[in-house]
CSV table of C-alpha atoms and ligand atoms in Angstrom, one decimal:
chain,number,residue,atom,x,y,z
A,1,MET,CA,104.2,148.6,107.1
A,2,THR,CA,103.6,145.0,109.1
A,3,ARG,CA,99.8,143.8,109.4
A,4,ASN,CA,99.6,142.5,113.5
A,5,ALA,CA,97.7,138.4,113.3
A,6,ASP,CA,94.9,140.5,113.4
A,7,GLU,CA,94.7,142.0,110.8
A,8,LEU,CA,96.4,139.5,108.6
A,9,LEU,CA,93.0,137.0,110.3
A,10,GLU,CA,90.4,139.5,108.9
A,11,ILE,CA,92.2,139.6,105.6
A,12,GLY,CA,92.4,135.5,105.0
A,13,ALA,CA,88.6,135.7,106.8
A,14,LYS,CA,87.9,137.0,102.9
A,15,THR,CA,90.2,136.3,100.8
A,16,ASN,CA,90.2,132.6,101.9
A,17,SER,CA,88.9,129.1,100.0
A,18,PRO,CA,85.2,129.1,102.3
A,19,SER,CA,85.6,125.1,102.0
A,20,TYR,CA,88.8,125.6,104.7
A,21,ALA,CA,88.7,126.9,108.7
A,22,PRO,CA,91.6,127.0,109.7
A,23,ALA,CA,92.7,127.9,113.4
A,24,GLN,CA,92.3,131.6,114.6
A,25,PHE,CA,96.1,131.8,115.0
A,26,LEU,CA,99.3,132.2,112.3
A,27,LEU,CA,102.0,129.7,112.7
A,28,ASP,CA,105.3,132.1,112.5
A,29,HIS,CA,107.6,128.7,112.5
A,30,GLY,CA,109.0,124.9,113.6
A,31,GLU,CA,111.8,123.2,115.1
A,32,GLY,CA,111.5,119.5,115.5
A,33,VAL,CA,108.5,118.9,117.0
A,34,TRP,CA,107.4,122.6,118.4
A,35,LEU,CA,105.6,124.8,116.1
A,36,TRP,CA,105.4,128.5,118.1
A,37,ASP,CA,102.9,130.8,116.7
A,38,SER,CA,103.2,134.6,115.6
A,39,GLU,CA,102.3,135.5,119.4
A,40,GLY,CA,104.6,133.4,120.3
A,41,THR,CA,103.1,130.5,121.9
A,42,LYS,CA,104.7,127.0,122.1
A,43,TYR,CA,103.2,124.1,120.4
A,44,LEU,CA,103.9,120.3,120.6
A,45,ASP,CA,102.3,118.8,117.1
A,46,PHE,CA,101.0,116.2,116.5
A,47,VAL,CA,99.3,117.0,113.2
A,48,ALA,CA,102.8,117.1,111.4
A,49,GLY,CA,100.7,119.2,109.0
A,50,ILE,CA,98.9,116.1,108.4
A,51,ALA,CA,100.8,113.1,108.3
A,52,VAL,CA,103.3,115.1,106.1
A,53,ASN,CA,105.8,116.6,108.3
A,54,CYS,CA,107.8,113.0,109.1
A,55,LEU,CA,111.0,114.4,110.3
A,56,GLY,CA,109.6,117.4,112.4
A,57,TYR,CA,110.4,121.2,111.2
A,58,LYS,CA,114.2,122.8,110.5
A,59,HIS,CA,115.8,119.5,109.8
A,60,PRO,CA,118.9,120.4,109.0
A,61,ARG,CA,119.5,118.0,106.8
A,62,ILE,CA,116.3,119.2,104.8
A,63,ILE,CA,117.6,123.0,105.3
A,64,GLU,CA,120.5,121.9,103.9
A,65,VAL,CA,119.3,119.6,100.5
A,66,ILE,CA,117.3,122.4,100.1
A,67,ARG,CA,119.6,125.2,99.6
A,68,ARG,CA,121.9,122.9,97.9
A,69,GLN,CA,119.8,121.5,95.1
A,70,SER,CA,118.4,125.4,94.6
A,71,GLU,CA,121.2,126.8,93.9
A,72,ARG,CA,121.4,124.2,90.5
A,73,LEU,CA,118.1,123.3,89.3
A,74,LEU,CA,114.3,123.5,90.6
A,75,HIS,CA,112.0,122.2,88.3
A,76,VAL,CA,112.9,120.8,84.2
A,77,SER,CA,109.8,119.1,83.3
A,78,ASN,CA,109.6,115.3,82.3
A,79,MET,CA,110.9,116.1,79.1
A,80,PHE,CA,114.8,116.0,81.0
A,81,TYR,CA,116.2,113.5,83.1
A,82,THR,CA,118.0,115.1,86.4
A,83,ARG,CA,119.8,112.7,88.6
A,84,GLU,CA,117.1,113.6,92.1
A,85,GLN,CA,114.6,111.9,89.5
A,86,ILE,CA,116.2,108.9,88.7
A,87,GLU,CA,118.0,107.8,91.8
A,88,LEU,CA,114.8,108.4,93.7
A,89,MET,CA,112.7,106.5,91.5
A,90,GLU,CA,116.0,103.7,92.3
A,91,ALA,CA,115.7,104.3,95.3
A,92,LEU,CA,112.1,103.4,96.1
A,93,THR,CA,112.0,100.5,93.7
A,94,GLN,CA,114.6,99.6,95.0
A,95,ARG,CA,112.9,99.4,99.2
A,96,CYS,CA,109.4,97.5,97.8
A,97,PHE,CA,108.2,95.0,95.2
A,98,ALA,CA,107.1,98.2,92.4
A,99,ASP,CA,109.3,98.1,89.1
A,100,ARG,CA,108.9,101.7,88.1
A,101,VAL,CA,107.6,104.9,89.4
A,102,PHE,CA,105.3,107.7,88.1
A,103,LEU,CA,106.0,110.4,90.6
A,104,CYS,CA,103.8,113.3,90.6
A,105,ASN,CA,102.5,115.9,93.1
A,106,SER,CA,100.3,114.8,95.1
A,107,GLY,CA,98.1,112.0,97.2
A,108,ALA,CA,94.9,112.5,94.6
A,109,GLU,CA,97.2,113.0,91.4
A,110,ALA,CA,98.9,109.5,93.1
A,111,ASN,CA,95.5,107.9,93.3
A,112,GLU,CA,94.0,109.5,89.8
A,113,GLY,CA,97.3,107.1,88.4
A,114,ALA,CA,96.5,104.1,90.1
A,115,ILE,CA,93.1,104.4,88.7
A,116,LYS,CA,94.4,104.9,85.1
A,117,LEU,CA,97.1,102.3,84.8
A,118,ALA,CA,94.4,99.5,86.7
A,119,ARG,CA,91.4,100.2,84.0
A,120,ARG,CA,94.5,100.6,81.4
A,121,TRP,CA,96.5,97.7,81.9
A,122,GLN,CA,93.0,95.4,81.9
A,123,TYR,CA,92.0,97.1,78.0
A,124,ALA,CA,95.6,97.2,76.6
A,125,VAL,CA,96.7,93.9,78.3
A,126,ALA,CA,94.4,91.9,80.3
A,127,GLU,CA,92.3,92.5,76.7
A,128,ALA,CA,89.1,92.9,79.1
A,129,PRO,CA,87.9,96.3,78.1
A,130,GLU,CA,84.3,95.4,80.7
A,131,ARG,CA,86.3,95.3,83.4
A,132,ILE,CA,85.9,99.3,84.0
A,133,GLU,CA,85.1,98.9,87.8
A,134,ILE,CA,87.8,100.4,90.6
A,135,VAL,CA,85.9,98.8,94.1
A,136,THR,CA,86.6,100.5,97.0
A,137,ALA,CA,86.4,100.6,100.8
A,138,ARG,CA,83.4,102.7,102.9
A,139,TYR,CA,85.0,105.0,104.6
A,140,SER,CA,88.0,105.1,103.0
A,141,PHE,CA,89.5,108.8,101.7
A,142,HIS,CA,91.2,108.8,98.1
A,143,GLY,CA,91.4,112.7,97.8
A,144,ARG,CA,89.2,115.6,96.4
A,145,THR,CA,89.7,114.7,92.3
A,146,TYR,CA,87.1,113.2,90.7
A,147,GLY,CA,88.9,109.6,89.9
A,148,ALA,CA,90.0,109.3,93.8
A,149,LEU,CA,86.3,111.6,95.5
A,150,SER,CA,84.9,108.8,93.2
A,151,ALA,CA,87.4,105.9,95.2
A,152,THR,CA,86.6,107.5,98.6
A,153,GLY,CA,83.8,105.8,99.7
A,154,GLN,CA,81.8,108.6,102.0
A,155,PRO,CA,78.5,109.7,100.7
A,156,LYS,CA,79.7,112.8,102.1
A,157,TYR,CA,82.1,114.1,100.2
A,158,HIS,CA,79.7,113.4,96.9
A,159,GLU,CA,76.9,115.4,98.0
A,160,GLY,CA,76.4,118.3,95.2
A,161,PHE,CA,79.0,117.1,93.5
A,162,GLY,CA,77.2,114.3,90.8
A,163,PRO,CA,77.4,113.0,88.9
A,164,MET,CA,80.5,110.7,90.2
A,165,LEU,CA,82.6,108.6,87.6
A,166,PRO,CA,81.0,105.3,86.7
A,167,GLY,CA,82.3,102.0,87.2
A,168,PHE,CA,82.9,103.0,91.1
A,169,LEU,CA,81.7,100.2,94.0
A,170,TYR,CA,82.2,100.8,98.0
A,171,ALA,CA,81.9,97.6,100.2
A,172,ASP,CA,83.2,96.7,103.8
A,173,TYR,CA,86.3,97.4,105.0
A,174,ASN,CA,87.7,94.0,107.5
A,175,ASP,CA,85.3,92.2,104.7
A,176,LEU,CA,86.0,90.3,103.1
A,177,GLU,CA,82.7,88.5,101.9
A,178,SER,CA,81.3,91.9,101.3
A,179,PHE,CA,84.1,92.4,99.3
A,180,ARG,CA,83.0,88.9,97.2
A,181,ALA,CA,79.8,89.9,96.7
A,182,VAL,CA,80.6,92.7,94.8
A,183,VAL,CA,84.5,91.9,93.0
A,184,GLY,CA,84.1,89.8,90.4
A,185,GLU,CA,84.3,89.6,86.2
A,186,ARG,CA,84.0,93.0,86.3
A,187,THR,CA,86.6,94.5,88.6
A,188,ALA,CA,89.4,96.5,87.1
A,189,ALA,CA,91.3,96.4,90.8
A,190,VAL,CA,90.3,96.5,94.5
A,191,MET,CA,91.7,99.9,96.2
A,192,LEU,CA,92.1,100.1,99.6
A,193,GLU,CA,93.8,101.9,102.5
A,194,PRO,CA,96.1,99.1,104.6
A,195,VAL,CA,95.4,101.4,107.3
A,196,GLN,CA,92.1,103.7,107.4
A,197,GLY,CA,93.3,107.1,108.1
A,198,GLU,CA,90.3,110.4,107.0
A,199,GLY,CA,87.9,107.3,108.0
A,200,GLY,CA,88.5,107.3,111.1
A,201,VAL,CA,92.5,105.5,111.8
A,202,ARG,CA,90.9,101.8,111.3
A,203,PRO,CA,94.2,99.0,110.4
A,204,ALA,CA,93.8,96.4,108.3
A,205,ALA,CA,92.7,93.3,110.6
A,206,PRO,CA,94.3,90.0,110.5
A,207,GLY,CA,93.9,87.7,106.9
A,208,PHE,CA,91.8,90.1,105.6
A,209,LEU,CA,94.7,92.3,103.3
A,210,GLU,CA,95.7,88.6,102.3
A,211,GLY,CA,92.5,87.5,101.0
A,212,ILE,CA,91.8,90.5,98.8
A,213,ARG,CA,95.9,89.6,97.2
A,214,ALA,CA,93.7,86.0,97.2
A,215,LEU,CA,90.6,87.4,95.5
A,216,CYS,CA,92.5,90.1,93.2
A,217,ASP,CA,94.5,86.5,91.7
A,218,GLU,CA,91.3,85.2,91.5
A,219,VAL,CA,89.8,87.2,88.9
A,220,GLY,CA,92.1,88.5,87.7
A,221,ALA,CA,92.0,92.0,89.0
A,222,LEU,CA,94.4,94.5,90.2
A,223,LEU,CA,95.4,95.5,93.8
A,224,ILE,CA,95.8,98.9,94.3
A,225,PHE,CA,97.1,99.7,97.9
A,226,ASP,CA,96.6,103.8,98.9
A,227,GLU,CA,99.3,104.2,101.3
A,228,VAL,CA,98.9,107.9,100.9
A,229,GLN,CA,99.0,108.4,105.2
A,230,ALA,CA,100.1,105.2,106.6
A,231,GLY,CA,103.1,105.2,103.8
A,232,VAL,CA,106.5,106.1,104.2
A,233,GLY,CA,107.4,104.8,107.9
A,234,ARG,CA,104.3,106.2,109.9
A,235,THR,CA,103.3,102.8,110.8
A,236,GLY,CA,106.7,100.8,111.3
A,237,SER,CA,108.1,99.5,108.0
A,238,LEU,CA,108.5,101.5,105.4
A,239,PHE,CA,106.0,100.8,103.2
A,240,ALA,CA,102.6,99.8,105.4
A,241,HIS,CA,102.1,96.1,103.6
A,242,GLN,CA,105.3,95.4,104.5
A,243,GLY,CA,104.1,94.9,107.9
A,244,TYR,CA,101.0,92.8,106.8
A,245,GLY,CA,103.3,90.7,104.3
A,246,VAL,CA,100.9,91.7,100.9
A,247,GLU,CA,101.8,92.9,97.7
A,248,PRO,CA,100.7,95.1,96.0
A,249,ASP,CA,99.9,95.3,91.8
A,250,ILE,CA,100.2,98.8,92.6
A,251,MET,CA,100.6,101.4,95.5
A,252,CYS,CA,100.7,105.6,96.2
A,253,LEU,CA,102.2,107.7,98.5
A,254,ALA,CA,102.9,111.1,99.3
A,255,LYS,CA,101.9,113.5,102.2
A,256,ALA,CA,105.3,111.6,104.2
A,257,LEU,CA,107.3,111.0,100.7
A,258,GLY,CA,108.0,114.8,101.1
A,259,GLY,CA,108.6,115.1,104.3
A,260,GLY,CA,106.5,118.7,103.5
A,261,VAL,CA,107.6,119.5,99.7
A,262,PRO,CA,105.0,118.8,97.9
A,263,ILE,CA,105.3,115.1,96.0
A,264,GLY,CA,102.9,112.1,95.2
A,265,ALA,CA,104.3,108.8,93.2
A,266,THR,CA,102.3,105.7,91.8
A,267,LEU,CA,104.8,102.9,92.4
A,268,ALA,CA,103.3,99.6,90.6
A,269,THR,CA,105.1,96.0,89.0
A,270,GLU,CA,106.9,95.9,84.8
A,271,ARG,CA,103.4,94.0,84.9
A,272,ALA,CA,101.0,96.3,85.6
A,273,PHE,CA,103.3,99.3,84.4
A,274,HIS,CA,102.5,97.8,80.5
A,275,GLY,CA,99.4,99.2,79.5
A,276,TRP,CA,101.2,102.3,79.8
A,277,THR,CA,103.0,103.6,76.6
A,278,ARG,CA,104.2,106.7,75.7
A,279,GLY,CA,101.9,109.7,76.3
A,280,SER,CA,99.7,107.6,77.8
A,281,HIS,CA,99.7,109.9,81.0
A,282,ALA,CA,101.5,112.7,82.3
A,283,THR,CA,102.5,115.7,84.6
A,284,THR,CA,104.1,118.6,84.1
A,285,TYR,CA,105.5,118.9,88.2
A,286,GLY,CA,106.3,115.8,88.4
A,287,GLY,CA,109.4,114.3,90.2
A,288,ASN,CA,111.4,117.8,89.9
A,289,PRO,CA,115.1,118.0,90.2
A,290,LEU,CA,113.9,120.1,94.5
A,291,VAL,CA,111.1,117.6,95.5
A,292,SER,CA,113.1,114.6,94.6
A,293,ALA,CA,116.5,115.8,96.1
A,294,VAL,CA,114.2,116.1,99.2
A,295,SER,CA,112.3,113.4,98.9
A,296,ARG,CA,115.5,111.1,99.0
A,297,GLU,CA,117.2,113.0,101.9
A,298,VAL,CA,114.0,111.9,103.9
A,299,LEU,CA,113.8,108.6,103.1
A,300,ALA,CA,117.7,108.2,103.3
A,301,VAL,CA,117.2,110.1,107.3
A,302,ILE,CA,113.7,107.8,108.1
A,303,GLU,CA,116.2,104.6,107.2
A,304,GLU,CA,119.1,105.5,109.0
A,305,ASP,CA,117.8,107.3,112.2
A,306,ASP,CA,115.5,104.0,112.7
A,307,LEU,CA,112.1,106.3,112.5
A,308,CYS,CA,110.3,102.4,111.1
A,309,GLY,CA,111.7,101.0,114.8
A,310,ASN,CA,111.2,104.4,116.4
A,311,ALA,CA,107.8,104.5,114.9
A,312,THR,CA,106.8,101.7,116.3
A,313,ARG,CA,108.0,102.0,119.7
A,314,GLN,CA,106.1,105.3,120.2
A,315,GLY,CA,103.7,104.3,118.8
A,316,GLU,CA,103.1,101.8,121.6
A,317,ALA,CA,103.9,104.2,123.8
A,318,LEU,CA,101.2,106.4,122.7
A,319,MET,CA,98.0,103.5,122.5
A,320,ASP,CA,99.5,102.6,126.0
A,321,GLY,CA,99.0,105.1,127.6
A,322,LEU,CA,95.4,106.4,125.9
A,323,ARG,CA,94.1,102.9,126.2
A,324,SER,CA,95.1,104.0,130.0
A,325,LEU,CA,93.5,107.0,129.6
A,326,ALA,CA,90.4,105.3,128.5
A,327,GLU,CA,89.7,103.7,132.1
A,328,ARG,CA,89.9,106.3,133.9
A,329,PHE,CA,87.9,108.8,130.9
A,330,ASP,CA,84.8,106.4,129.8
A,331,VAL,CA,84.3,109.3,126.8
A,332,ILE,CA,86.9,107.2,124.9
A,333,LYS,CA,85.4,103.9,123.8
A,334,ASP,CA,88.7,102.3,121.6
A,335,VAL,CA,91.8,103.1,121.0
A,336,ARG,CA,93.4,102.0,117.7
A,337,GLY,CA,96.4,102.3,115.4
A,338,ARG,CA,99.4,100.8,114.0
A,339,GLY,CA,102.8,102.7,115.2
A,340,LEU,CA,102.0,106.3,114.5
A,341,MET,CA,98.8,106.4,113.0
A,342,VAL,CA,96.8,105.8,116.4
A,343,GLY,CA,92.9,107.2,116.8
A,344,ALA,CA,90.9,107.2,119.7
A,345,GLU,CA,87.2,106.9,119.8
A,346,VAL,CA,85.5,109.5,121.4
A,347,GLY,CA,82.1,109.3,119.4
A,348,GLU,CA,80.4,113.5,119.3
A,349,ALA,CA,82.8,115.4,121.8
A,350,ALA,CA,85.9,114.6,118.9
A,351,GLY,CA,85.8,118.6,118.3
A,352,GLU,CA,85.6,119.7,121.8
A,353,ILE,CA,88.8,117.3,123.1
A,354,SER,CA,90.7,118.4,120.6
A,355,LEU,CA,90.5,121.7,120.7
A,356,LEU,CA,90.8,121.5,124.4
A,357,CYS,CA,94.4,119.5,123.0
A,358,ARG,CA,94.8,122.9,121.7
A,359,GLU,CA,94.7,125.0,124.7
A,360,GLU,CA,96.6,122.4,126.2
A,361,GLY,CA,99.4,123.2,124.2
A,362,LEU,CA,98.9,119.6,122.2
A,363,LEU,CA,97.9,119.8,118.4
A,364,ILE,CA,95.8,117.1,116.7
A,365,ASN,CA,93.0,116.9,114.6
A,366,THR,CA,89.7,114.9,114.3
A,367,ALA,CA,89.6,111.9,112.1
A,368,GLY,CA,85.6,110.5,110.4
A,369,GLY,CA,84.3,112.8,113.3
A,370,HIS,CA,84.2,110.4,116.0
A,371,THR,CA,88.0,109.8,116.0
A,372,LEU,CA,90.6,111.7,117.8
A,373,ARG,CA,93.9,111.3,115.4
A,374,PHE,CA,97.5,111.1,116.1
A,375,VAL,CA,100.5,111.2,113.7
A,376,PRO,CA,102.8,113.7,114.9
A,377,PRO,CA,106.4,113.8,113.0
A,378,LEU,CA,108.4,109.8,113.4
A,379,ILE,CA,110.6,112.1,115.0
A,380,VAL,CA,108.9,111.6,118.5
A,381,ASN,CA,110.8,110.4,121.7
A,382,ALA,CA,109.6,109.2,125.0
A,383,GLY,CA,109.3,112.1,126.4
A,384,HIS,CA,107.7,113.9,123.5
A,385,VAL,CA,104.6,111.5,124.3
A,386,GLU,CA,104.3,111.6,127.5
A,387,MET,CA,103.9,115.5,127.4
A,388,ALA,CA,101.2,114.8,125.2
A,389,LEU,CA,99.7,112.1,127.0
A,390,GLU,CA,99.6,114.4,129.8
A,391,ARG,CA,97.7,117.0,128.4
A,392,VAL,CA,95.3,114.8,126.6
A,393,GLU,CA,94.7,114.4,129.9
A,394,ARG,CA,94.2,117.4,131.5
A,395,ALA,CA,91.8,118.3,128.1
A,396,LEU,CA,90.1,115.1,129.0
A,397,THR,CA,89.7,116.4,132.7
A,398,ARG,CA,88.6,119.4,131.6
A,399,TRP,CA,86.1,117.9,129.0
A,400,SER,CA,84.4,115.8,131.8
A,401,ALA,CA,84.4,118.9,134.4
A,402,SER,CA,82.3,121.1,131.5
A,403,ARG,CA,80.3,117.8,131.2
A,404,ALA,CA,79.4,117.4,135.3
A,405,ALA,CA,78.7,121.4,135.8
B,501,PLP,C1,94.6,108.3,102.5
B,501,PLP,C2,94.4,109.0,101.5
B,501,PLP,N1,94.7,108.5,100.4
B,501,PLP,C3,94.5,110.4,99.2
B,501,PLP,C4,94.7,111.2,100.2
B,501,PLP,C5,94.9,112.7,99.3
B,501,PLP,O1,95.5,113.2,99.8
B,501,PLP,P1,95.9,114.8,98.9
B,501,PLP,O2,95.3,116.0,99.6
B,501,PLP,O3,97.1,114.8,98.9
B,501,PLP,O4,95.5,114.4,97.4
B,501,PLP,C6,94.6,111.4,101.4
B,501,PLP,C7,94.5,112.8,102.1
B,501,PLP,O5,95.0,113.0,103.8
B,501,PLP,C8,95.1,110.3,102.3
B,501,PLP,O6,94.9,110.3,103.6
């Protein structure tokens, strides 16, 4: 007996974790930048599984690599090497400052690795065991596990889950003086998103990351960039920090790295990895041959199809269009972003407008409660951006009319 969507949604409502509130329809299949629900309604997808599905849906190269790899090996554990894992680690380290990679399964886990790497480096290499503090930014988001949650500079995520881990301090993003006030001789590392995502899509201001790099060097702290959301092409360079010309000691990736399969990575210099020795850290699934093969293919497609260049071009077009809309709809207070990580600040109206966009056939979500977030697949073209803007315009027209009524 095949159950219909309503019956399944009813079961979902009873069995799903109450921490989620998914839309009340079933997504059924996708192709390119389009998604269809089980009733046949078609959506232009500017959520991309929250900045994950960089190649959209049903990409022929991803289908083929999954088919091929699933016929050979899915998983072997880190007791053994596979060609796929080594080739992924090689590809990543050839493309950035990092010399080594710890492969894992999610953004939070990549950040846990970074925090452990930094503290252990101070303990074992710098011989400064008192340096345990991790300084992060207010409105940052680093994940939901305890280390990553403690690093997240937003009290609303901590409420009722205390105590947080000791040794986490917060300063104001894009305010070097605020960081200067808390970074010092007990600092193990500063951890930052080059573009804040969940906190409201806020790019680092010119000079800020350079200033933080100099500050870390001055006091002997490591610099961690959390590129879980901003990395892997989204901001117009393969890694977001490359667009800023500032290198960290440690970088965390996840989301788009797997194009839809779960993978995370903590990357760092040889020097930063000196703190870890055999047994210091591990994870069972990390870098298994299936996800590694897919991730390697994702990187290849991003390069061969110049999706970084596309992210820059389409991101500019999207931001230009949103700025034009801001001239007509004063609910839009600010448009900001980098590449295809774009936000439109609309205050309290964010939830309502994003729902209206969905009714108009455009999937977006909100960040920080006040910002509409646009993180489409990196394969979007000018026509898709135009269509998205038309749908946003219709949603804003309806929202404005409902306010006037
Ligand atoms: C910057 C950043 N770091 C970490 C995370 C956590 O990633 P995950 O949900 O894969 O644990 C997120 C998720 O949104 C993120 O945006």
